[in-house]
């Protein structure tokens, strides 16, 4: 299978693509031009690093793929301090404005997130965006039903000691599950893929990190994740495609409050050898 094409007119035979290919599939041909033999093409992870690092832009994919819209000249250097502040300012957002986020904006964020790394460049993550706030409220409601079952049941669920307080908060009019957020993003993937969970966590981390740049805030929805992985009514409500399972969930929307300070954290624990 052919996955890349190398333009012999623009290739300068610098050898960077040969060095950079993670699986060593690109070799020097007798004529000097690098080549990925068709018979090893099946092993190509389609990571595009040969294309990305080619100084002459001589390499292009011949498989179906969607490039980023980012024009080259717009790529600015980000100073470490700026990036550090941006990342350290990220907070879990648990209070939201009563305002929906346009689908186009969510699509723009997910268009960035599709560049997050994945094992062997498998790109297994699919998205279910619960955009209708009423449906988000239903997810909370069903999670509370699941918690009542845990509270009333005989089995020793690990969350049993915690659920009475959450039920009480819900019954007092609060939303301890989706925090009144208008939307929930659910990363899901094929059940059979053993790396999909890690890839989904990375993708959601990107989503959460990208959110403030779009004026948005997000928060991991951990209780929803656990409930939606084991409670049939929630599994049915999400109705993911056959053979696919929820990997993790995240609430998001426009933050009601703006963070003013950066709180402290444990110092880095580093061992050097
Ligand atoms: C895997 C995971 C699950 C989480 N689940 C919830 C949750 O269900 N509800 C919630 O309010 N926060 C949840 N959080 C947010 C954490 O409480 C939060 O990240 C932590 O307190 C640090 O605060 P910060 O994100 O503002 O730095 C979760 C975070 C992670 C990473």
PDB file of C-alpha atoms and ligand atoms in Angstrom:
ATOM      1  CA  UNK A   1       0.000   0.000   0.000  1.00  0.00           C
ATOM      2  CA  UNK A   2       1.290   3.435  -0.929  1.00  0.00           C
ATOM      3  CA  UNK A   3       0.840   6.059   1.791  1.00  0.00           C
ATOM      4  CA  UNK A   4       3.210   8.880   0.795  1.00  0.00           C
ATOM      5  CA  UNK A   5       4.545  10.381  -2.357  1.00  0.00           C
ATOM      6  CA  UNK A   6       7.980  12.037  -2.520  1.00  0.00           C
ATOM      7  CA  UNK A   7       8.496  14.602  -5.264  1.00  0.00           C
ATOM      8  CA  UNK A   8      11.839  13.782  -6.919  1.00  0.00           C
ATOM      9  CA  UNK A   9      12.017  17.293  -8.413  1.00  0.00           C
ATOM     10  CA  UNK A  10      11.969  19.083  -5.064  1.00  0.00           C
ATOM     11  CA  UNK A  11      13.614  16.419  -2.846  1.00  0.00           C
ATOM     12  CA  UNK A  12      17.223  17.379  -2.073  1.00  0.00           C
ATOM     13  CA  UNK A  13      18.033  13.940  -0.640  1.00  0.00           C
ATOM     14  CA  UNK A  14      18.843  15.490   2.743  1.00  0.00           C
ATOM     15  CA  UNK A  15      17.781  12.229   4.428  1.00  0.00           C
ATOM     16  CA  UNK A  16      15.733  13.845   7.215  1.00  0.00           C
ATOM     17  CA  UNK A  17      12.618  11.803   6.324  1.00  0.00           C
ATOM     18  CA  UNK A  18      14.666   8.604   6.542  1.00  0.00           C
ATOM     19  CA  UNK A  19      15.933   9.568   9.975  1.00  0.00           C
ATOM     20  CA  UNK A  20      12.582  10.830  11.234  1.00  0.00           C
ATOM     21  CA  UNK A  21      10.255   7.968  10.203  1.00  0.00           C
ATOM     22  CA  UNK A  22       9.310   6.317  13.558  1.00  0.00           C
ATOM     23  CA  UNK A  23       9.180   2.840  12.033  1.00  0.00           C
ATOM     24  CA  UNK A  24      12.135   3.237   9.673  1.00  0.00           C
ATOM     25  CA  UNK A  25      10.025   2.565   6.607  1.00  0.00           C
ATOM     26  CA  UNK A  26      11.624   5.202   4.371  1.00  0.00           C
ATOM     27  CA  UNK A  27      14.861   4.108   2.727  1.00  0.00           C
ATOM     28  CA  UNK A  28      17.292   5.513   0.188  1.00  0.00           C
ATOM     29  CA  UNK A  29      16.576   4.206  -3.312  1.00  0.00           C
ATOM     30  CA  UNK A  30      19.355   3.299  -5.736  1.00  0.00           C
ATOM     31  CA  UNK A  31      18.736   6.644  -7.441  1.00  0.00           C
ATOM     32  CA  UNK A  32      19.279   8.443  -4.139  1.00  0.00           C
ATOM     33  CA  UNK A  33      15.692   9.674  -3.728  1.00  0.00           C
ATOM     34  CA  UNK A  34      14.106   8.348  -0.503  1.00  0.00           C
ATOM     35  CA  UNK A  35      11.253   5.924  -0.943  1.00  0.00           C
ATOM     36  CA  UNK A  36       8.784   4.024   1.185  1.00  0.00           C
ATOM     37  CA  UNK A  37       8.448   0.654  -0.565  1.00  0.00           C
ATOM     38  CA  UNK A  38       4.785  -0.201  -1.264  1.00  0.00           C
ATOM     39  CA  UNK A  39       5.127  -3.549   0.525  1.00  0.00           C
ATOM     40  CA  UNK A  40       5.837  -1.850   3.909  1.00  0.00           C
ATOM     41  CA  UNK A  41       3.160   0.833   3.471  1.00  0.00           C
ATOM     42  CA  UNK A  42       0.741  -1.180   5.627  1.00  0.00           C
ATOM     43  CA  UNK A  43       3.019  -0.592   8.605  1.00  0.00           C
ATOM     44  CA  UNK A  44       2.976   3.191   8.127  1.00  0.00           C
ATOM     45  CA  UNK A  45       1.132   4.836  11.042  1.00  0.00           C
ATOM     46  CA  UNK A  46       0.334   7.838   8.831  1.00  0.00           C
ATOM     47  CA  UNK A  47       1.801  10.138  11.486  1.00  0.00           C
ATOM     48  CA  UNK A  48       2.920  12.567   8.776  1.00  0.00           C
ATOM     49  CA  UNK A  49       6.255  13.326  10.452  1.00  0.00           C
ATOM     50  CA  UNK A  50       8.097  12.867   7.147  1.00  0.00           C
ATOM     51  CA  UNK A  51       5.800  15.491   5.635  1.00  0.00           C
ATOM     52  CA  UNK A  52       6.102  17.734   8.705  1.00  0.00           C
ATOM     53  CA  UNK A  53       9.902  17.799   8.815  1.00  0.00           C
ATOM     54  CA  UNK A  54      10.696  17.879   5.076  1.00  0.00           C
ATOM     55  CA  UNK A  55      12.451  21.247   4.502  1.00  0.00           C
ATOM     56  CA  UNK A  56      11.366  21.261   0.836  1.00  0.00           C
ATOM     57  CA  UNK A  57       7.737  20.217   1.423  1.00  0.00           C
ATOM     58  CA  UNK A  58       8.452  17.417  -1.030  1.00  0.00           C
ATOM     59  CA  UNK A  59       6.373  14.786   0.768  1.00  0.00           C
ATOM     60  CA  UNK A  60       2.605  14.491   0.605  1.00  0.00           C
ATOM     61  CA  UNK A  61       0.180  11.854   1.849  1.00  0.00           C
ATOM     62  CA  UNK A  62      -1.742   9.738  -0.618  1.00  0.00           C
ATOM     63  CA  UNK A  63      -4.192   8.527   2.042  1.00  0.00           C
ATOM     64  CA  UNK A  64      -7.356  10.308   3.121  1.00  0.00           C
ATOM     65  CA  UNK A  65      -6.521  12.933   5.690  1.00  0.00           C
ATOM     66  CA  UNK A  66      -7.577  16.434   6.718  1.00  0.00           C
ATOM     67  CA  UNK A  67      -4.880  19.052   7.143  1.00  0.00           C
ATOM     68  CA  UNK A  68      -5.007  21.939   9.620  1.00  0.00           C
ATOM     69  CA  UNK A  69      -6.060  25.331   8.303  1.00  0.00           C
ATOM     70  CA  UNK A  70      -3.182  27.021  10.166  1.00  0.00           C
ATOM     71  CA  UNK A  71      -1.206  29.073   7.627  1.00  0.00           C
ATOM     72  CA  UNK A  72       2.549  28.634   8.121  1.00  0.00           C
ATOM     73  CA  UNK A  73       3.253  32.362   8.514  1.00  0.00           C
ATOM     74  CA  UNK A  74       0.826  32.559  11.465  1.00  0.00           C
ATOM     75  CA  UNK A  75       2.828  30.167  13.615  1.00  0.00           C
ATOM     76  CA  UNK A  76       4.198  32.440  16.352  1.00  0.00           C
ATOM     77  CA  UNK A  77       6.776  31.487  18.939  1.00  0.00           C
ATOM     78  CA  UNK A  78       5.144  31.206  22.341  1.00  0.00           C
ATOM     79  CA  UNK A  79       7.364  32.255  25.215  1.00  0.00           C
ATOM     80  CA  UNK A  80       7.619  29.591  27.966  1.00  0.00           C
ATOM     81  CA  UNK A  81       6.468  32.130  30.548  1.00  0.00           C
ATOM     82  CA  UNK A  82       3.324  32.946  28.561  1.00  0.00           C
ATOM     83  CA  UNK A  83       2.560  29.291  27.990  1.00  0.00           C
ATOM     84  CA  UNK A  84       3.233  28.515  31.659  1.00  0.00           C
ATOM     85  CA  UNK A  85       0.842  31.213  32.837  1.00  0.00           C
ATOM     86  CA  UNK A  86      -1.823  30.097  30.372  1.00  0.00           C
ATOM     87  CA  UNK A  87      -1.551  26.482  31.532  1.00  0.00           C
ATOM     88  CA  UNK A  88      -1.323  27.321  35.243  1.00  0.00           C
ATOM     89  CA  UNK A  89      -4.372  29.565  34.975  1.00  0.00           C
ATOM     90  CA  UNK A  90      -6.509  26.687  33.744  1.00  0.00           C
ATOM     91  CA  UNK A  91      -9.033  25.817  36.425  1.00  0.00           C
ATOM     92  CA  UNK A  92     -11.852  23.333  36.690  1.00  0.00           C
ATOM     93  CA  UNK A  93     -14.930  25.424  35.968  1.00  0.00           C
ATOM     94  CA  UNK A  94     -18.006  24.467  37.978  1.00  0.00           C
ATOM     95  CA  UNK A  95     -20.164  27.579  37.528  1.00  0.00           C
ATOM     96  CA  UNK A  96     -21.531  28.444  34.127  1.00  0.00           C
ATOM     97  CA  UNK A  97     -23.444  31.214  32.423  1.00  0.00           C
ATOM     98  CA  UNK A  98     -26.867  30.319  31.156  1.00  0.00           C
ATOM     99  CA  UNK A  99     -25.639  30.597  27.577  1.00  0.00           C
ATOM    100  CA  UNK A 100     -25.103  27.969  24.909  1.00  0.00           C
ATOM    101  CA  UNK A 101     -21.864  27.615  22.963  1.00  0.00           C
ATOM    102  CA  UNK A 102     -22.227  27.726  19.175  1.00  0.00           C
ATOM    103  CA  UNK A 103     -21.656  24.397  17.502  1.00  0.00           C
ATOM    104  CA  UNK A 104     -19.168  26.065  15.133  1.00  0.00           C
ATOM    105  CA  UNK A 105     -16.970  27.078  18.083  1.00  0.00           C
ATOM    106  CA  UNK A 106     -17.052  23.559  19.516  1.00  0.00           C
ATOM    107  CA  UNK A 107     -16.113  22.195  16.112  1.00  0.00           C
ATOM    108  CA  UNK A 108     -13.223  24.649  15.959  1.00  0.00           C
ATOM    109  CA  UNK A 109     -11.926  23.369  19.306  1.00  0.00           C
ATOM    110  CA  UNK A 110     -12.290  19.743  18.289  1.00  0.00           C
ATOM    111  CA  UNK A 111     -10.456  20.558  15.080  1.00  0.00           C
ATOM    112  CA  UNK A 112      -7.453  21.453  17.265  1.00  0.00           C
ATOM    113  CA  UNK A 113      -7.941  18.473  19.549  1.00  0.00           C
ATOM    114  CA  UNK A 114      -7.774  15.992  16.653  1.00  0.00           C
ATOM    115  CA  UNK A 115      -4.040  16.765  16.588  1.00  0.00           C
ATOM    116  CA  UNK A 116      -3.505  15.373  20.109  1.00  0.00           C
ATOM    117  CA  UNK A 117      -1.103  12.406  20.141  1.00  0.00           C
ATOM    118  CA  UNK A 118      -2.405   8.844  20.118  1.00  0.00           C
ATOM    119  CA  UNK A 119      -0.669   5.482  20.415  1.00  0.00           C
ATOM    120  CA  UNK A 120       0.672   4.440  16.997  1.00  0.00           C
ATOM    121  CA  UNK A 121      -1.238   7.449  15.633  1.00  0.00           C
ATOM    122  CA  UNK A 122      -4.390   5.324  15.870  1.00  0.00           C
ATOM    123  CA  UNK A 123      -6.627   8.387  16.400  1.00  0.00           C
ATOM    124  CA  UNK A 124      -9.336   6.252  18.032  1.00  0.00           C
ATOM    125  CA  UNK A 125     -11.268   9.032  19.775  1.00  0.00           C
ATOM    126  CA  UNK A 126     -14.822   9.846  18.669  1.00  0.00           C
ATOM    127  CA  UNK A 127     -16.943  12.601  20.194  1.00  0.00           C
ATOM    128  CA  UNK A 128     -20.470  12.720  21.419  1.00  0.00           C
ATOM    129  CA  UNK A 129     -21.326  16.330  22.247  1.00  0.00           C
ATOM    130  CA  UNK A 130     -24.437  16.587  24.375  1.00  0.00           C
ATOM    131  CA  UNK A 131     -25.352  20.060  23.188  1.00  0.00           C
ATOM    132  CA  UNK A 132     -28.918  20.306  24.432  1.00  0.00           C
ATOM    133  CA  UNK A 133     -28.805  21.549  28.080  1.00  0.00           C
ATOM    134  CA  UNK A 134     -32.017  19.620  28.831  1.00  0.00           C
ATOM    135  CA  UNK A 135     -30.246  16.407  27.817  1.00  0.00           C
ATOM    136  CA  UNK A 136     -27.340  17.333  30.099  1.00  0.00           C
ATOM    137  CA  UNK A 137     -29.819  17.726  32.963  1.00  0.00           C
ATOM    138  CA  UNK A 138     -31.119  14.250  32.094  1.00  0.00           C
ATOM    139  CA  UNK A 139     -27.584  12.848  32.403  1.00  0.00           C
ATOM    140  CA  UNK A 140     -27.408  14.324  35.910  1.00  0.00           C
ATOM    141  CA  UNK A 141     -30.856  12.914  36.746  1.00  0.00           C
ATOM    142  CA  UNK A 142     -29.909   9.416  35.610  1.00  0.00           C
ATOM    143  CA  UNK A 143     -26.602   9.596  37.488  1.00  0.00           C
ATOM    144  CA  UNK A 144     -28.540  10.473  40.632  1.00  0.00           C
ATOM    145  CA  UNK A 145     -30.826   7.451  40.063  1.00  0.00           C
ATOM    146  CA  UNK A 146     -27.682   5.317  39.849  1.00  0.00           C
ATOM    147  CA  UNK A 147     -26.408   6.857  43.093  1.00  0.00           C
ATOM    148  CA  UNK A 148     -29.718   6.099  44.851  1.00  0.00           C
ATOM    149  CA  UNK A 149     -29.372   2.461  43.759  1.00  0.00           C
ATOM    150  CA  UNK A 150     -25.876   2.424  45.258  1.00  0.00           C
ATOM    151  CA  UNK A 151     -27.122   4.020  48.475  1.00  0.00           C
ATOM    152  CA  UNK A 152     -30.039   1.583  48.826  1.00  0.00           C
ATOM    153  CA  UNK A 153     -28.288  -1.553  47.565  1.00  0.00           C
ATOM    154  CA  UNK A 154     -26.458  -4.194  49.584  1.00  0.00           C
ATOM    155  CA  UNK A 155     -23.300  -4.221  47.488  1.00  0.00           C
ATOM    156  CA  UNK A 156     -20.209  -2.373  48.721  1.00  0.00           C
ATOM    157  CA  UNK A 157     -19.705   0.066  45.874  1.00  0.00           C
ATOM    158  CA  UNK A 158     -16.547   2.207  46.359  1.00  0.00           C
ATOM    159  CA  UNK A 159     -18.666   5.368  46.048  1.00  0.00           C
ATOM    160  CA  UNK A 160     -21.202   4.236  48.690  1.00  0.00           C
ATOM    161  CA  UNK A 161     -19.807   6.452  51.482  1.00  0.00           C
ATOM    162  CA  UNK A 162     -19.899   9.482  49.182  1.00  0.00           C
ATOM    163  CA  UNK A 163     -23.295   9.242  47.513  1.00  0.00           C
ATOM    164  CA  UNK A 164     -25.597  10.391  50.369  1.00  0.00           C
ATOM    165  CA  UNK A 165     -24.013  13.881  50.345  1.00  0.00           C
ATOM    166  CA  UNK A 166     -24.295  14.108  46.554  1.00  0.00           C
ATOM    167  CA  UNK A 167     -27.934  12.992  46.632  1.00  0.00           C
ATOM    168  CA  UNK A 168     -28.648  15.549  49.364  1.00  0.00           C
ATOM    169  CA  UNK A 169     -27.045  18.312  47.257  1.00  0.00           C
ATOM    170  CA  UNK A 170     -29.127  17.286  44.251  1.00  0.00           C
ATOM    171  CA  UNK A 171     -32.308  17.210  46.306  1.00  0.00           C
ATOM    172  CA  UNK A 172     -31.463  20.701  47.558  1.00  0.00           C
ATOM    173  CA  UNK A 173     -31.549  21.923  43.939  1.00  0.00           C
ATOM    174  CA  UNK A 174     -27.825  21.688  43.054  1.00  0.00           C
ATOM    175  CA  UNK A 175     -26.262  19.758  40.186  1.00  0.00           C
ATOM    176  CA  UNK A 176     -23.258  17.936  41.700  1.00  0.00           C
ATOM    177  CA  UNK A 177     -22.682  15.912  38.527  1.00  0.00           C
ATOM    178  CA  UNK A 178     -22.641  18.295  35.549  1.00  0.00           C
ATOM    179  CA  UNK A 179     -22.622  21.469  37.666  1.00  0.00           C
ATOM    180  CA  UNK A 180     -25.333  23.147  35.635  1.00  0.00           C
ATOM    181  CA  UNK A 181     -23.080  23.183  32.543  1.00  0.00           C
ATOM    182  CA  UNK A 182     -24.947  23.620  29.273  1.00  0.00           C
ATOM    183  CA  UNK A 183     -22.877  20.972  27.460  1.00  0.00           C
ATOM    184  CA  UNK A 184     -20.999  17.727  27.965  1.00  0.00           C
ATOM    185  CA  UNK A 185     -18.306  16.335  25.686  1.00  0.00           C
ATOM    186  CA  UNK A 186     -17.955  12.577  25.728  1.00  0.00           C
ATOM    187  CA  UNK A 187     -14.870  10.931  24.274  1.00  0.00           C
ATOM    188  CA  UNK A 188     -15.690   7.414  23.184  1.00  0.00           C
ATOM    189  CA  UNK A 189     -13.913   4.710  21.220  1.00  0.00           C
ATOM    190  CA  UNK A 190     -14.032   1.107  20.116  1.00  0.00           C
ATOM    191  CA  UNK A 191     -14.188  -1.153  23.174  1.00  0.00           C
ATOM    192  CA  UNK A 192     -11.563  -3.479  21.695  1.00  0.00           C
ATOM    193  CA  UNK A 193      -8.862  -0.811  21.488  1.00  0.00           C
ATOM    194  CA  UNK A 194      -6.653  -1.189  24.599  1.00  0.00           C
ATOM    195  CA  UNK A 195      -4.978   2.218  24.104  1.00  0.00           C
ATOM    196  CA  UNK A 196      -8.141   4.219  23.541  1.00  0.00           C
ATOM    197  CA  UNK A 197      -8.575   5.210  27.181  1.00  0.00           C
ATOM    198  CA  UNK A 198      -5.178   6.893  27.384  1.00  0.00           C
ATOM    199  CA  UNK A 199      -5.672   8.526  24.000  1.00  0.00           C
ATOM    200  CA  UNK A 200      -9.082   9.823  25.131  1.00  0.00           C
ATOM    201  CA  UNK A 201      -7.659  11.287  28.343  1.00  0.00           C
ATOM    202  CA  UNK A 202      -5.004  13.087  26.324  1.00  0.00           C
ATOM    203  CA  UNK A 203      -7.611  14.402  23.882  1.00  0.00           C
ATOM    204  CA  UNK A 204      -9.847  15.625  26.708  1.00  0.00           C
ATOM    205  CA  UNK A 205      -6.860  17.267  28.403  1.00  0.00           C
ATOM    206  CA  UNK A 206      -6.277  19.172  25.174  1.00  0.00           C
ATOM    207  CA  UNK A 207      -9.952  20.085  25.066  1.00  0.00           C
ATOM    208  CA  UNK A 208      -9.848  21.429  28.618  1.00  0.00           C
ATOM    209  CA  UNK A 209      -6.633  23.331  27.918  1.00  0.00           C
ATOM    210  CA  UNK A 210      -7.945  24.830  24.687  1.00  0.00           C
ATOM    211  CA  UNK A 211     -11.196  25.974  26.313  1.00  0.00           C
ATOM    212  CA  UNK A 212      -9.970  29.258  27.903  1.00  0.00           C
ATOM    213  CA  UNK A 213      -8.541  30.435  24.558  1.00  0.00           C
ATOM    214  CA  UNK A 214     -12.117  30.243  23.262  1.00  0.00           C
ATOM    215  CA  UNK A 215     -13.546  32.052  26.287  1.00  0.00           C
ATOM    216  CA  UNK A 216     -14.824  28.743  27.634  1.00  0.00           C
ATOM    217  CA  UNK A 217     -14.284  26.684  30.746  1.00  0.00           C
ATOM    218  CA  UNK A 218     -14.514  22.938  31.358  1.00  0.00           C
ATOM    219  CA  UNK A 219     -14.375  20.345  34.108  1.00  0.00           C
ATOM    220  CA  UNK A 220     -13.889  16.592  34.088  1.00  0.00           C
ATOM    221  CA  UNK A 221     -17.180  14.830  34.784  1.00  0.00           C
ATOM    222  CA  UNK A 222     -15.855  11.898  36.798  1.00  0.00           C
ATOM    223  CA  UNK A 223     -19.085  10.743  38.436  1.00  0.00           C
ATOM    224  CA  UNK A 224     -20.825  10.775  35.082  1.00  0.00           C
ATOM    225  CA  UNK A 225     -18.029   8.697  33.584  1.00  0.00           C
ATOM    226  CA  UNK A 226     -18.304   6.006  36.265  1.00  0.00           C
ATOM    227  CA  UNK A 227     -22.107   5.951  36.117  1.00  0.00           C
ATOM    228  CA  UNK A 228     -22.237   5.900  32.321  1.00  0.00           C
ATOM    229  CA  UNK A 229     -19.805   2.996  32.227  1.00  0.00           C
ATOM    230  CA  UNK A 230     -22.001   0.698  34.355  1.00  0.00           C
ATOM    231  CA  UNK A 231     -25.592   1.967  34.614  1.00  0.00           C
ATOM    232  CA  UNK A 232     -27.796   0.629  31.817  1.00  0.00           C
ATOM    233  CA  UNK A 233     -30.271   3.558  31.641  1.00  0.00           C
ATOM    234  CA  UNK A 234     -27.341   5.949  31.116  1.00  0.00           C
ATOM    235  CA  UNK A 235     -25.666   3.652  28.607  1.00  0.00           C
ATOM    236  CA  UNK A 236     -28.971   3.554  26.712  1.00  0.00           C
ATOM    237  CA  UNK A 237     -29.370   7.324  26.933  1.00  0.00           C
ATOM    238  CA  UNK A 238     -25.953   7.902  25.360  1.00  0.00           C
ATOM    239  CA  UNK A 239     -26.667   5.281  22.711  1.00  0.00           C
ATOM    240  CA  UNK A 240     -23.092   5.044  21.441  1.00  0.00           C
ATOM    241  CA  UNK A 241     -22.473   3.065  18.258  1.00  0.00           C
ATOM    242  CA  UNK A 242     -22.218  -0.711  18.654  1.00  0.00           C
ATOM    243  CA  UNK A 243     -18.912  -1.920  20.064  1.00  0.00           C
ATOM    244  CA  UNK A 244     -17.998   1.551  21.321  1.00  0.00           C
ATOM    245  CA  UNK A 245     -17.753   2.650  24.940  1.00  0.00           C
ATOM    246  CA  UNK A 246     -17.488   5.913  26.788  1.00  0.00           C
ATOM    247  CA  UNK A 247     -13.886   6.659  27.759  1.00  0.00           C
ATOM    248  CA  UNK A 248     -14.356   9.888  29.721  1.00  0.00           C
ATOM    249  CA  UNK A 249     -16.635  12.888  29.918  1.00  0.00           C
ATOM    250  CA  UNK A 250     -16.204  16.627  30.412  1.00  0.00           C
ATOM    251  CA  UNK A 251     -18.688  19.416  31.087  1.00  0.00           C
ATOM    252  CA  UNK A 252     -18.118  22.804  29.487  1.00  0.00           C
ATOM    253  CA  UNK A 253     -19.629  26.190  28.759  1.00  0.00           C
ATOM    254  CA  UNK A 254     -19.052  29.896  29.364  1.00  0.00           C
ATOM    255  CA  UNK A 255     -17.617  30.441  32.869  1.00  0.00           C
ATOM    256  CA  UNK A 256     -19.738  32.505  35.214  1.00  0.00           C
ATOM    257  CA  UNK A 257     -16.675  33.841  37.071  1.00  0.00           C
ATOM    258  CA  UNK A 258     -13.191  34.744  35.924  1.00  0.00           C
ATOM    259  CA  UNK A 259     -10.244  33.308  37.856  1.00  0.00           C
ATOM    260  CA  UNK A 260      -8.198  36.053  39.515  1.00  0.00           C
ATOM    261  CA  UNK A 261      -5.301  34.155  41.063  1.00  0.00           C
ATOM    262  CA  UNK A 262      -3.318  30.981  40.540  1.00  0.00           C
ATOM    263  CA  UNK A 263      -3.500  28.658  43.575  1.00  0.00           C
ATOM    264  CA  UNK A 264      -0.537  26.667  44.869  1.00  0.00           C
ATOM    265  CA  UNK A 265       0.258  23.025  44.155  1.00  0.00           C
ATOM    266  CA  UNK A 266       2.683  20.425  45.496  1.00  0.00           C
ATOM    267  CA  UNK A 267       6.245  21.102  44.388  1.00  0.00           C
ATOM    268  CA  UNK A 268       7.503  18.835  41.609  1.00  0.00           C
ATOM    269  CA  UNK A 269       8.810  15.560  42.955  1.00  0.00           C
ATOM    270  CA  UNK A 270      11.798  14.688  40.805  1.00  0.00           C
ATOM    271  CA  UNK A 271      14.338  11.931  41.065  1.00  0.00           C
ATOM    272  CA  UNK A 272      17.481  12.311  38.981  1.00  0.00           C
ATOM    273  CA  UNK A 273      19.734   9.459  37.993  1.00  0.00           C
TER     274      UNK A 273
HETATM  275  C1  LIG B   1     -10.096  12.325  36.187  1.00  0.00           C
HETATM  276  C2  LIG B   1     -10.746  13.518  36.830  1.00  0.00           C
HETATM  277  C3  LIG B   1     -12.066  13.435  37.260  1.00  0.00           C
HETATM  278  C4  LIG B   1     -12.678  14.541  37.840  1.00  0.00           C
HETATM  279  N1  LIG B   1     -13.999  14.476  38.173  1.00  0.00           N
HETATM  280  C5  LIG B   1     -14.609  15.579  38.672  1.00  0.00           C
HETATM  281  C6  LIG B   1     -16.019  15.572  38.971  1.00  0.00           C
HETATM  282  O1  LIG B   1     -16.712  14.574  38.770  1.00  0.00           O
HETATM  283  N2  LIG B   1     -16.584  16.703  39.456  1.00  0.00           N
HETATM  284  C7  LIG B   1     -15.841  17.839  39.689  1.00  0.00           C
HETATM  285  O2  LIG B   1     -16.419  18.832  40.134  1.00  0.00           O
HETATM  286  N3  LIG B   1     -14.508  17.875  39.412  1.00  0.00           N
HETATM  287  C8  LIG B   1     -13.883  16.793  38.902  1.00  0.00           C
HETATM  288  N4  LIG B   1     -12.542  16.832  38.597  1.00  0.00           N
HETATM  289  C9  LIG B   1     -11.784  18.075  38.787  1.00  0.00           C
HETATM  290  C10 LIG B   1     -10.768  17.991  39.924  1.00  0.00           C
HETATM  291  O3  LIG B   1     -11.445  18.037  41.144  1.00  0.00           O
HETATM  292  C11 LIG B   1      -9.766  19.156  39.746  1.00  0.00           C
HETATM  293  O4  LIG B   1      -9.012  18.955  38.587  1.00  0.00           O
HETATM  294  C12 LIG B   1      -8.831  19.300  40.923  1.00  0.00           C
HETATM  295  O5  LIG B   1      -9.525  19.636  42.097  1.00  0.00           O
HETATM  296  C13 LIG B   1      -7.789  20.397  40.663  1.00  0.00           C
HETATM  297  O6  LIG B   1      -8.406  21.654  40.415  1.00  0.00           O
HETATM  298  P1  LIG B   1      -8.116  22.433  39.055  1.00  0.00           P
HETATM  299  O7  LIG B   1      -8.528  21.534  37.908  1.00  0.00           O
HETATM  300  O8  LIG B   1      -8.945  23.678  39.107  1.00  0.00           O
HETATM  301  O9  LIG B   1      -6.647  22.722  39.007  1.00  0.00           O
HETATM  302  C14 LIG B   1     -11.924  15.745  38.028  1.00  0.00           C
HETATM  303  C15 LIG B   1     -10.607  15.806  37.592  1.00  0.00           C
HETATM  304  C16 LIG B   1     -10.018  14.722  36.988  1.00  0.00           C
HETATM  305  C17 LIG B   1      -8.607  14.845  36.470  1.00  0.00           C
END
